[in-house]
Coordinates of C-alpha atoms and ligand atoms in Angstrom, one line a residue:
X15 CA 22.8 36.5 -19.9
X16 CA 26.5 36.0 -20.4
X17 CA 28.7 38.7 -18.8
X18 CA 30.7 40.5 -21.6
X19 CA 33.2 41.8 -19.1
X20 CA 34.4 38.4 -18.0
X21 CA 36.2 36.0 -20.3
X22 CA 34.6 32.6 -21.0
X23 CA 36.6 29.8 -19.6
X24 CA 36.7 26.8 -22.1
X25 CA 38.2 23.4 -21.4
X26 CA 39.1 21.8 -24.8
X27 CA 39.4 18.1 -24.3
X28 CA 41.2 16.7 -27.4
X29 CA 44.1 14.4 -27.9
X30 CA 45.1 16.0 -31.3
X31 CA 47.2 19.2 -30.8
X32 CA 46.3 20.3 -34.4
X33 CA 42.5 20.3 -33.5
X34 CA 43.3 22.3 -30.5
X35 CA 45.0 25.0 -32.5
X36 CA 42.0 25.2 -34.9
X37 CA 39.6 25.8 -32.0
X38 CA 42.0 28.3 -30.5
X39 CA 42.0 30.2 -33.8
X40 CA 38.3 30.0 -34.3
X41 CA 37.5 31.4 -30.9
X42 CA 40.3 34.0 -31.2
X43 CA 38.4 35.5 -34.1
X44 CA 35.4 36.4 -31.9
X45 CA 34.8 40.1 -31.5
X46 CA 31.9 39.7 -28.9
X47 CA 33.6 37.6 -26.2
X48 CA 37.0 36.9 -24.8
X49 CA 37.9 33.3 -24.2
X50 CA 40.3 31.7 -21.8
X51 CA 41.2 28.4 -23.3
X52 CA 42.7 25.4 -21.5
X53 CA 43.9 22.4 -23.5
X54 CA 43.4 18.9 -21.9
X55 CA 44.7 16.0 -23.9
X56 CA 44.3 13.3 -21.3
X57 CA 41.0 11.7 -20.2
X58 CA 42.0 11.3 -16.6
X59 CA 42.9 15.0 -16.3
X60 CA 39.6 15.9 -18.0
X61 CA 37.8 13.8 -15.4
X62 CA 39.4 15.9 -12.6
X63 CA 38.3 19.1 -14.3
X64 CA 34.6 18.1 -14.4
X65 CA 34.1 19.5 -10.9
X66 CA 36.0 22.7 -11.6
X67 CA 33.6 25.5 -10.6
X68 CA 35.5 28.1 -12.7
X69 CA 34.9 26.3 -16.0
X70 CA 32.1 27.7 -18.2
X71 CA 32.0 25.1 -21.0
X72 CA 33.7 21.9 -22.2
X73 CA 34.5 21.2 -25.8
X74 CA 35.0 17.5 -25.9
X75 CA 36.4 15.5 -28.8
X76 CA 34.4 12.3 -29.4
X77 CA 37.4 10.0 -29.8
X78 CA 40.0 10.2 -27.1
X79 CA 42.6 7.5 -27.7
X80 CA 41.0 4.2 -26.7
X81 CA 38.1 6.0 -24.9
X82 CA 35.2 8.0 -26.2
X83 CA 33.2 11.0 -25.0
X84 CA 30.7 8.5 -23.6
X85 CA 32.8 7.7 -20.6
X86 CA 33.3 11.3 -19.7
X87 CA 29.6 12.2 -20.2
X88 CA 28.6 9.4 -17.8
X89 CA 31.1 10.6 -15.3
X90 CA 30.0 14.2 -15.7
X91 CA 26.4 13.3 -15.0
X92 CA 27.4 11.3 -11.9
X93 CA 29.4 14.3 -10.5
X94 CA 26.7 16.8 -11.4
X95 CA 29.3 18.7 -13.6
X96 CA 28.1 22.3 -13.4
X97 CA 29.4 23.2 -17.0
X98 CA 27.8 22.2 -20.2
X99 CA 29.6 19.8 -22.5
X100 CA 29.6 20.2 -26.3
X101 CA 30.9 17.2 -28.2
X102 CA 33.0 17.6 -31.4
X103 CA 33.7 14.9 -33.9
X104 CA 35.3 14.2 -37.2
X105 CA 32.4 12.0 -38.4
X106 CA 28.9 13.1 -39.0
X107 CA 26.4 10.6 -37.7
X108 CA 22.7 11.1 -36.6
X109 CA 22.9 8.1 -34.3
X110 CA 25.9 9.3 -32.5
X111 CA 24.4 12.8 -32.3
X112 CA 21.3 11.3 -30.5
X113 CA 23.4 9.2 -28.2
X114 CA 25.6 11.9 -26.9
X115 CA 22.6 14.2 -26.3
X116 CA 20.9 11.4 -24.4
X117 CA 24.0 11.0 -22.3
X118 CA 23.7 14.7 -21.3
X119 CA 25.8 16.6 -23.9
X120 CA 24.6 20.1 -24.5
X121 CA 25.2 19.9 -28.2
X122 CA 27.0 18.0 -31.0
X123 CA 29.2 19.6 -33.7
X124 CA 30.8 17.9 -36.7
X125 CA 34.3 19.4 -36.9
X126 CA 34.0 19.9 -40.7
X127 CA 31.1 22.3 -40.3
X128 CA 32.5 24.6 -37.6
X129 CA 32.7 28.3 -38.3
X130 CA 33.6 30.9 -35.8
X131 CA 30.0 32.2 -35.5
X132 CA 28.5 28.7 -35.2
X133 CA 31.0 27.7 -32.5
X134 CA 30.3 30.9 -30.6
X135 CA 26.6 30.5 -30.8
X136 CA 26.7 26.9 -29.7
X137 CA 28.9 27.8 -26.7
X138 CA 26.6 30.7 -25.8
X139 CA 23.4 28.6 -26.0
X140 CA 25.0 25.7 -24.1
X141 CA 26.0 28.0 -21.2
X142 CA 22.6 29.7 -21.1
X143 CA 20.7 26.4 -21.2
X144 CA 22.8 24.9 -18.5
X145 CA 22.3 27.9 -16.2
X146 CA 18.5 27.8 -16.7
X147 CA 18.6 24.0 -16.1
X148 CA 20.6 24.4 -12.8
X149 CA 18.2 27.2 -11.7
X150 CA 15.2 25.1 -12.3
X151 CA 16.8 22.1 -10.7
X152 CA 17.5 24.2 -7.6
X153 CA 13.9 25.4 -7.5
X154 CA 12.5 21.9 -7.7
X155 CA 14.9 20.6 -5.1
X156 CA 14.0 23.2 -2.5
X157 CA 12.0 22.8 0.6
X158 CA 9.0 25.0 -0.2
X159 CA 8.6 26.1 3.4
X160 CA 12.1 27.3 4.2
X161 CA 13.6 27.7 0.8
X162 CA 16.5 25.5 1.9
X163 CA 17.6 22.5 -0.2
X164 CA 15.9 19.2 0.1
X165 CA 17.5 15.8 0.6
X166 CA 18.1 15.2 -3.1
X167 CA 19.9 18.5 -3.5
X168 CA 21.9 17.9 -0.4
X169 CA 23.1 14.5 -1.7
X170 CA 24.1 16.0 -5.0
X171 CA 26.0 18.8 -3.5
X172 CA 27.6 16.5 -1.0
X173 CA 28.7 14.3 -3.9
X174 CA 30.4 17.1 -5.8
X175 CA 31.9 18.6 -2.6
X176 CA 33.4 15.2 -1.8
X177 CA 35.0 14.9 -5.2
X178 CA 36.5 18.4 -4.7
X179 CA 37.8 17.6 -1.2
X180 CA 39.4 14.4 -2.4
X181 CA 41.3 16.3 -5.0
X182 CA 42.3 19.1 -2.7
X183 CA 43.1 16.8 0.2
X184 CA 40.7 18.8 2.5
X185 CA 38.1 17.5 4.9
X186 CA 34.3 18.0 5.2
X187 CA 31.7 17.4 7.8
X188 CA 28.1 16.3 7.5
X189 CA 25.8 17.4 10.3
X190 CA 22.4 16.0 11.0
X191 CA 20.3 18.2 13.3
X192 CA 17.0 17.5 14.9
X193 CA 14.9 19.8 17.1
X194 CA 14.2 18.4 20.5
X195 CA 10.5 18.1 21.3
X196 CA 9.3 19.8 18.1
X197 CA 6.4 17.4 18.0
X198 CA 5.1 18.7 21.3
X199 CA 5.2 22.3 20.1
X200 CA 3.4 21.3 16.9
X201 CA 0.8 19.3 18.7
X202 CA 0.1 21.8 21.4
X203 CA 0.4 25.1 19.5
X204 CA -0.7 23.9 16.1
X205 CA 1.0 23.5 12.7
X206 CA 1.1 27.2 11.7
X207 CA 3.2 28.0 14.8
X208 CA 5.4 25.0 14.1
X209 CA 5.9 26.3 10.5
X210 CA 6.9 29.7 11.8
X211 CA 9.4 28.2 14.2
X212 CA 10.9 26.2 11.3
X213 CA 11.3 29.4 9.3
X214 CA 13.0 31.1 12.2
X215 CA 15.4 28.1 12.8
X216 CA 16.3 28.1 9.0
X217 CA 17.2 31.8 9.2
X218 CA 19.3 31.2 12.3
X219 CA 21.1 28.4 10.5
X220 CA 21.8 30.6 7.5
X221 CA 23.3 33.2 9.8
X222 CA 25.7 30.8 11.5
X223 CA 27.2 29.0 8.5
X224 CA 29.5 30.3 5.8
X225 CA 28.5 31.1 2.2
X226 CA 30.3 28.0 1.0
X227 CA 28.4 25.6 3.3
X228 CA 25.0 24.2 2.5
X229 CA 21.9 23.5 4.5
X230 CA 18.9 21.3 3.7
X231 CA 15.7 20.4 5.4
X232 CA 15.2 16.7 4.9
X233 CA 12.2 16.0 7.1
X234 CA 9.7 17.7 9.5
X235 CA 12.3 19.0 12.0
X236 CA 15.4 17.5 10.5
X237 CA 18.1 19.6 8.9
X238 CA 21.4 18.6 7.3
X239 CA 24.4 20.9 7.1
X240 CA 27.4 20.4 4.9
X241 CA 30.6 22.1 6.1
X242 CA 33.0 22.2 3.3
X243 CA 36.7 22.7 3.0
X244 CA 37.7 22.0 6.6
X245 CA 41.2 21.8 7.9
X246 CA 40.4 20.4 11.2
X247 CA 37.6 18.3 12.7
X248 CA 37.6 20.8 15.6
X249 CA 36.3 23.5 13.3
X250 CA 33.2 21.4 12.5
X251 CA 32.6 20.8 16.1
X252 CA 32.7 24.5 16.9
X253 CA 30.2 25.3 14.0
X254 CA 28.0 22.6 15.5
X255 CA 28.2 24.2 18.9
X256 CA 27.4 27.6 17.4
X257 CA 24.4 26.2 15.7
X258 CA 23.1 24.7 19.0
X259 CA 23.6 28.0 20.7
X260 CA 21.8 29.9 17.9
X261 CA 18.8 27.5 17.9
X262 CA 18.4 27.5 21.7
X263 CA 17.9 31.3 21.9
X264 CA 14.3 32.0 23.0
X265 CA 12.0 32.4 20.0
X266 CA 9.0 34.8 20.2
X267 CA 6.3 33.4 17.9
X268 CA 2.6 34.2 17.8
X269 CA 2.6 35.6 21.3
X270 CA 4.5 32.6 22.7
X271 CA 8.0 32.5 23.9
X272 CA 9.3 29.2 22.8
X273 CA 12.5 27.5 24.0
X274 CA 13.7 24.9 21.7
X275 CA 16.9 23.0 21.6
X276 CA 18.6 20.9 19.1
X277 CA 20.7 17.7 18.9
X278 CA 23.4 17.2 16.3
X279 CA 25.1 14.1 14.9
X280 CA 28.3 14.6 12.9
X281 CA 30.3 12.5 10.4
X282 CA 33.6 13.5 8.8
X283 CA 35.2 12.9 5.5
X284 CA 37.7 11.1 5.2
X285 CA 37.6 9.6 8.7
X286 CA 34.1 8.2 8.5
X287 CA 33.7 7.3 4.8
X288 CA 33.9 8.8 1.4
X289 CA 30.4 8.1 -0.1
X290 CA 27.5 10.5 0.5
X291 CA 25.1 7.8 1.7
X292 CA 27.6 6.4 4.2
X293 CA 28.4 9.8 5.7
X294 CA 24.7 10.6 5.9
X295 CA 23.9 7.3 7.5
X296 CA 26.7 7.8 10.1
X297 CA 25.7 11.4 10.9
X298 CA 22.2 10.0 11.5
X299 CA 23.5 7.3 13.8
X300 CA 25.5 9.9 15.7
X301 CA 22.4 12.1 16.0
X302 CA 20.5 9.1 17.4
X303 CA 23.2 8.8 20.0
X304 CA 23.2 12.5 20.8
X305 CA 19.5 12.4 21.4
X306 CA 19.9 9.4 23.6
X307 CA 22.3 11.4 25.8
X308 CA 19.9 14.2 26.3
X309 CA 19.0 17.6 24.9
X310 CA 21.4 20.1 23.3
X311 CA 24.1 17.6 22.5
X312 CA 26.6 17.2 19.7
X313 CA 27.9 13.7 18.9
X314 CA 30.6 12.7 16.5
X315 CA 30.5 9.3 14.8
X316 CA 32.9 7.1 16.8
X317 CA 34.4 3.7 16.6
X318 CA 32.0 2.6 19.2
X319 CA 29.1 3.6 17.1
X320 CA 30.8 1.9 14.2
X321 CA 30.8 -1.4 16.2
X322 CA 27.1 -0.8 16.9
X323 CA 26.4 -0.1 13.2
X324 CA 28.2 -3.3 12.2
X325 CA 26.1 -5.3 14.7
X326 CA 23.0 -3.6 13.4
X327 CA 23.9 -4.5 9.8
X328 CA 24.6 -8.1 10.8
X329 CA 21.3 -8.4 12.6
X330 CA 19.5 -6.9 9.6
X331 CA 21.2 -9.4 7.3
X332 CA 20.3 -12.2 9.6
X333 CA 16.7 -11.1 9.9
X334 CA 16.3 -11.1 6.1
X335 CA 17.7 -14.6 6.0
X336 CA 15.5 -15.7 8.8
X337 CA 12.4 -14.3 7.1
X338 CA 13.2 -16.2 3.9
X339 CA 14.0 -19.4 5.6
X340 CA 11.3 -19.4 8.2
X341 CA 13.6 -19.2 11.2
X342 CA 11.2 -17.4 13.5
X343 CA 9.2 -19.1 16.2
X344 CA 6.2 -18.1 18.3
X345 CA 6.2 -18.8 22.0
X346 CA 3.0 -18.5 24.0
X347 CA 2.9 -17.2 27.5
X348 CA -0.2 -18.0 29.5
X349 CA -2.4 -15.2 30.8
X350 CA -4.6 -16.0 33.8
X351 CA -7.1 -14.9 36.3
X352 CA -5.4 -13.7 39.5
X353 CA -8.1 -15.3 41.7
X354 CA -7.8 -18.9 40.6
X355 CA -4.9 -18.8 38.1
X356 CA -7.1 -20.2 35.5
X357 CA -5.7 -19.5 32.0
X358 CA -7.9 -17.5 29.7
X359 CA -5.4 -16.7 26.9
X360 CA -1.8 -16.4 25.7
X361 CA 0.5 -13.7 24.6
X362 CA 2.4 -14.6 21.4
X363 CA 6.1 -13.7 21.8
X364 CA 8.5 -14.0 18.9
X365 CA 11.9 -15.8 19.0
X366 CA 14.5 -16.0 16.3
X367 CA 16.1 -19.4 15.9
X368 CA 19.8 -18.9 15.3
X369 CA 21.6 -22.2 15.1
X370 CA 20.8 -23.9 18.4
X371 CA 20.0 -20.5 20.1
X372 CA 16.7 -18.8 20.5
X373 CA 17.3 -15.0 20.2
X374 CA 15.1 -12.8 22.3
X375 CA 13.1 -10.0 20.7
X376 CA 14.9 -7.4 22.8
X377 CA 18.0 -8.2 20.7
X378 CA 16.4 -7.7 17.3
X379 CA 13.0 -5.9 17.4
X380 CA 14.6 -2.4 17.4
X381 CA 16.6 -3.3 14.3
X382 CA 13.5 -4.8 12.7
X383 CA 11.7 -1.5 13.4
X384 CA 14.4 0.7 12.1
X385 CA 14.7 -1.2 8.8
X386 CA 11.0 -1.7 8.3
X387 CA 11.5 -5.5 8.5
X388 CA 9.0 -5.5 11.4
X389 CA 6.2 -5.2 8.8
X390 CA 6.8 -8.6 7.0
X391 CA 7.9 -10.2 10.4
X392 CA 4.6 -8.9 11.9
X393 CA 2.6 -10.4 9.0
X394 CA 4.3 -13.8 9.5
X395 CA 3.4 -13.5 13.2
X396 CA -0.2 -12.6 12.6
X397 CA -0.7 -15.5 10.3
X398 CA 1.1 -17.9 12.7
X399 CA -1.1 -16.9 15.6
X400 CA -4.2 -17.4 13.5
X401 CA -2.9 -20.9 12.5
X402 CA -2.3 -21.8 16.1
X403 CA -5.9 -20.8 16.9
X404 CA -7.1 -22.8 13.9
X405 CA -5.2 -25.9 15.2
X406 CA -6.8 -25.5 18.6
X407 CA -10.2 -25.1 17.0
X408 CA -9.6 -28.4 15.2
X409 CA -8.9 -30.0 18.6
X410 CA -12.1 -28.5 20.0
X411 CA -10.3 -25.9 22.1
X412 CA -12.0 -22.6 21.4
X413 CA -12.0 -20.6 24.7
X414 CA -8.4 -19.2 24.6
X415 CA -7.5 -16.0 22.9
X416 CA -4.0 -15.1 21.6
X417 CA -2.6 -11.6 21.9
X418 CA -0.1 -10.4 19.3
X419 CA 2.3 -7.5 19.6
X420 CA 1.9 -5.0 16.8
X421 CA 4.5 -2.4 16.1
X422 CA 3.4 1.2 15.2
X423 CA 5.1 0.8 11.9
X424 CA 2.8 -2.0 11.0
X425 CA -0.2 0.3 11.5
X426 CA 1.5 3.0 9.5
X427 CA 2.3 0.6 6.6
X428 CA -1.3 1.3 5.6
X429 CA -2.3 -2.3 4.9
X430 CA -2.3 -3.9 8.3
X431 CA -6.0 -4.2 8.6
X432 CA -6.3 -5.8 5.2
X433 CA -3.6 -8.3 6.1
X434 CA -5.5 -9.0 9.3
X435 CA -8.8 -9.4 7.5
X436 CA -7.2 -11.8 5.0
X437 CA -5.5 -13.9 7.8
X438 CA -8.9 -14.1 9.6
X439 CA -10.6 -15.1 6.4
X440 CA -8.1 -17.7 5.2
X441 CA -8.0 -19.4 8.6
X442 CA -11.7 -18.9 9.4
X443 CA -11.1 -18.3 13.1
X444 CA -13.3 -16.3 15.4
X445 CA -11.9 -12.8 15.5
X446 CA -12.8 -12.4 19.1
X447 CA -10.0 -14.9 19.9
X448 CA -7.4 -12.5 18.6
X449 CA -6.1 -9.5 20.5
X450 CA -3.7 -6.8 19.3
X451 CA -1.2 -5.3 21.8
X452 CA 0.1 -1.9 20.9
X453 CA 2.3 0.2 23.1
X454 CA 1.2 3.5 24.5
X455 CA 3.8 5.4 22.5
X456 CA 2.5 4.2 19.2
X457 CA -0.7 6.2 20.0
X458 CA 1.2 9.4 20.2
X459 CA 3.1 9.6 17.0
X460 CA 2.3 13.1 15.7
X461 CA -0.9 15.0 15.5
X462 CA -2.4 14.0 12.2
X463 CA -1.4 10.4 12.5
X464 CA -3.2 10.2 15.9
X465 CA -6.6 10.3 14.3
X466 CA -5.4 7.8 11.7
X467 CA -4.3 5.4 14.5
X468 CA -7.6 6.0 16.2
X469 CA -9.5 5.1 13.0
X470 CA -7.4 2.0 12.5
X471 CA -8.0 0.9 16.0
X472 CA -11.8 1.4 15.5
X473 CA -11.7 -0.7 12.4
X474 CA -9.7 -3.5 14.1
X475 CA -12.4 -3.5 16.8
X476 CA -15.1 -3.5 14.2
X477 CA -13.6 -6.8 13.0
X478 CA -14.3 -8.1 16.5
X479 CA -10.6 -8.2 17.4
X480 CA -9.7 -7.0 20.9
X481 CA -7.2 -4.2 21.7
X482 CA -4.7 -4.0 24.6
X483 CA -2.5 -1.1 25.5
X484 CA 0.9 -2.7 26.3
X485 CA 3.6 -1.5 28.7
X486 CA 1.3 1.1 30.2
X487 CA 3.0 3.5 32.4
X488 CA 6.3 3.7 30.5
X489 CA 5.3 6.4 28.1
X490 CA 3.0 9.4 28.5
X491 CA 0.5 7.5 30.6
X492 CA -2.0 10.2 30.0
X493 CA -5.6 9.6 30.9
X494 CA -6.6 12.0 28.1
X495 CA -4.9 9.8 25.5
X496 CA -6.2 6.6 26.9
X497 CA -9.8 8.0 26.7
X498 CA -9.2 8.9 23.1
X499 CA -8.3 5.4 22.0
X500 CA -10.6 2.5 22.0
X501 CA -9.1 -0.3 24.0
X502 CA -10.3 -3.3 25.9
X503 CA -7.3 -4.0 28.1
X504 CA -4.6 -2.0 29.7
X505 CA -1.4 -3.9 30.6
X506 CA 0.6 -2.6 33.5
X507 CA 4.3 -2.8 32.5
X508 CA 6.3 -5.5 34.3
X509 CA 8.8 -2.9 35.6
X510 CA 6.1 -1.7 38.1
X511 CA 5.4 -5.3 39.1
X512 CA 8.7 -7.1 39.5
X513 CA 11.1 -4.5 38.2
X514 CA 13.2 -4.2 41.3
X515 CA 13.8 -7.9 41.6
X516 CA 12.2 -8.0 45.1
X517 CA 9.5 -10.2 46.5
X518 CA 7.0 -7.3 46.9
X519 CA 5.4 -5.2 44.2
X520 CA 8.0 -2.7 42.8
X521 CA 5.7 0.3 42.3
X522 CA 2.4 -0.3 44.2
X523 CA 1.3 3.4 43.8
X524 CA 1.6 3.3 40.0
X525 CA -0.1 -0.1 39.8
X526 CA -3.0 1.3 41.9
X527 CA -3.3 4.4 39.8
X528 CA -3.5 2.4 36.6
X529 CA -6.1 0.1 38.0
X530 CA -8.2 3.1 39.1
X531 CA -7.7 4.8 35.7
X532 CA -8.7 1.7 33.7
X533 CA -11.7 1.1 36.0
X534 CA -13.0 4.6 35.4
X535 CA -12.8 4.0 31.6
X536 CA -14.4 0.6 31.8
X537 CA -11.2 -1.3 30.7
X538 CA -9.7 -4.5 32.0
X539 CA -6.3 -4.4 33.6
X540 CA -3.7 -7.1 33.2
X541 CA -0.5 -7.0 35.2
X542 CA 2.6 -8.2 33.4
X543 CA 5.7 -9.9 35.0
X544 CA 4.1 -11.3 38.1
X545 CA 6.9 -13.4 39.7
X546 CA 5.9 -13.9 43.3
X547 CA 2.9 -14.6 45.5
X548 CA 3.2 -11.3 47.4
X549 CA 3.0 -9.4 44.1
X550 CA 0.0 -11.4 43.1
X551 CA -1.8 -10.9 46.4
X552 CA -1.2 -7.2 46.5
X553 CA -2.4 -6.8 42.9
X554 CA -5.6 -8.7 43.7
X555 CA -6.2 -6.5 46.7
X556 CA -6.1 -3.5 44.4
X557 CA -8.8 -4.9 42.2
X558 CA -6.6 -6.1 39.4
X559 CA -8.1 -9.3 38.0
X560 CA -5.8 -10.5 35.3
X561 CA -2.1 -11.3 35.1
X562 CA 0.8 -12.9 33.3
X563 CA 4.3 -13.8 34.5
X564 CA 6.8 -16.4 35.5
X565 CA 4.9 -17.2 38.7
X566 CA 2.6 -19.3 36.6
X567 CA 4.6 -19.8 33.4
X568 CA 7.3 -18.6 31.1
X569 CA 6.5 -18.4 27.4
X570 CA 5.9 -21.9 26.1
X571 CA 6.5 -23.7 22.8
X572 CA 3.2 -24.3 20.9
X573 CA 3.0 -28.1 21.7
X574 CA 3.5 -27.4 25.4
X575 CA 1.0 -24.5 25.3
X576 CA -1.5 -26.9 23.6
X577 CA -1.1 -29.3 26.5
X578 CA -1.9 -26.5 28.9
X579 CA -4.8 -25.4 26.8
X580 CA -6.2 -28.9 26.6
X581 CA -5.9 -29.4 30.4
X582 CA -7.7 -26.1 30.8
X583 CA -7.6 -26.2 34.5
X584 CA -6.5 -24.0 37.4
X585 CA -2.8 -24.0 37.6
X586 CA -0.7 -24.0 40.6
X587 CA 3.0 -24.3 41.3
Ligands
LIG623 P1 6.0 -7.4 26.0 O1 5.0 -7.4 24.9 O2 5.8 -6.5 27.2 O3 6.1 -8.9 26.5 C1 6.4 -9.3 27.8 C2 7.8 -9.6 28.0 O4 7.9 -9.9 29.4 C3 8.2 -10.9 27.3 O5 9.6 -10.7 27.0 C4 8.1 -11.9 28.3 O6 8.9 -13.0 28.1 C5 8.5 -11.1 29.5 N1 8.0 -11.7 30.8 C6 6.9 -12.4 30.9 N2 6.7 -12.7 32.2 C7 7.7 -12.2 32.9 C8 8.1 -12.2 34.3 O7 7.4 -12.7 35.1 N3 9.2 -11.4 34.6 C9 10.0 -10.8 33.7 N4 11.0 -10.1 34.1 N5 9.6 -10.8 32.4 C10 8.6 -11.5 32.0 P2 10.1 -11.0 25.5 O8 9.4 -12.2 25.0 O9 11.6 -11.0 25.6 O10 9.6 -9.8 24.7 C11 10.1 -8.5 24.9 C12 9.4 -7.5 24.1 O11 9.6 -7.7 22.8 C13 7.9 -7.6 24.3 O12 7.4 -7.0 25.5 C14 7.4 -6.9 23.1 O13 7.4 -5.5 23.3 C15 8.4 -7.3 22.1 N6 8.0 -8.4 21.2 C16 7.9 -9.7 21.5 N7 7.4 -10.4 20.5 C17 7.1 -9.4 19.6 C18 6.4 -9.5 18.3 O14 6.1 -10.5 17.8 N8 6.2 -8.3 17.6 C19 6.6 -7.1 18.2 N9 6.4 -6.0 17.5 N10 7.2 -7.0 19.4 C20 7.4 -8.2 20.0
LIG624 MG1 3.2 -7.4 24.7
LIG625 MG1 4.4 -5.5 27.8

């Protein structure tokens, strides 16, 4: 309903003063409502008013000098103009009528037909419809659990707030907040408890921020907060600290007292950018940095992070180019028996050829994972490994297996197994010669996905392909998890073997524990990164049978690996 006590604020956008007087007079005759009319004759001024929260309705003349209402309607849609726009014109045309309505106009009135009652009714309906539309939009763009906005609504509100801040010369801050260790709570106490905790956190956030600010939940435990109309960046920082303080209060839920904490990343307008996507991306990067520094931290986007971002973007661009132009190479590192150093297989390790350099995966895998490029790169890798095996088969060499590293993202892509199946089919190689290495952490990605990963691994095994748990000992290293997942081999991470750069084994106790653990589960153990004879001897004494490392060989190019495979003999150096 329209409030009769308040006057209706109308912006009339018309370059003809005579038309303005007519409208003024028509609305002046109303006995039901009072109107406050503002005349705008210039399109650039009209554009500024599109985000005026006080305006109830626009009456827009179709022809505005060299421009038409089309331009302003497009702009209004982009800025999520909160007021309806009624288009007025001197010509009557059905086609024009349809077009402006499609562009988002609330209605279309030929000037010749306007009567006071028609104009009033049109204005009233336009306002009521727009309000209903905004209400509905808000409901659809809400997170059903907490009632907060979702990502889409956040982006829209950020866009219009930015337009307002630009005009008023004020600042705003975008905060990305993520609960620390929420996954653990969800996994150990169950989803209903996790949901209650999210509800409680949402209430605490609402209590800390001002009415004018806006909160959204954009992912499981990820919240975004828009702090509008700032005078000083310090103000945003103190809100962020208040939020952290509020969230870290003990929470009593379902008989448990939970202590959660949060990390916050922050980006500022105008300092860090003026587009919603840019600000959100930068707040996200700052959040990542905050998390890296530990729990309960606030991190602003800095020039240092900017440099990292640019590097990241360059690598991403380079990787796309490398994928298109086939600039990746697969090196093969021998894997051997510790007793006689006889090779039984190879691990495929990717390299990026960049001019005359071979870039190491540690410089680009994390970017490939963050951007999802690891999925097509991984497909390339899988197919290349199968082709290598096929070439060896043609040479009569069929006893060596090749292990490939598979990122958790590839498993999550949902079609990894199909890709593997088709690579095996198209090359016709024996699946038992292929091994998949996945890291321990990829087994632990959330509760529901766990069973999914488990099922995927089962299916991979059903194909006949072997599974190795890579870098064991660097993640959760839980026997419980290891028991849950079907694996053939456990790989002791190289940091426990040669990590301290000495001659002796770096972490003999950990190595021994892994060997015992794997033994009890009937799995093979392979020690990575063996560089010296004392390390080899000590590992053998513990009962570890398999190894890999510079002591025997660095990763080799395919032709060289083929020579080794053809020689097929015990290797010594
Ligand atoms: P990883 O799977 O644990 O691979 C073993 C790494 O240890 C390789 O580094 C290898 O060159 C290195 N290494 C081997 N022997 C020794 C040694 O005796 N001493 C020392 N200090 N290091 C040794 P690389 O090739 O730089 O790969 C690093 C990591 O990048 C790999 O660790 C793996 O996690 C990842 N990666 C490599 N290729 C791929 C790939 O194709 N896909 C995916 N998703 N990840 C890959
Ligand atoms: Mg590996
Ligand atoms: Mg490894």
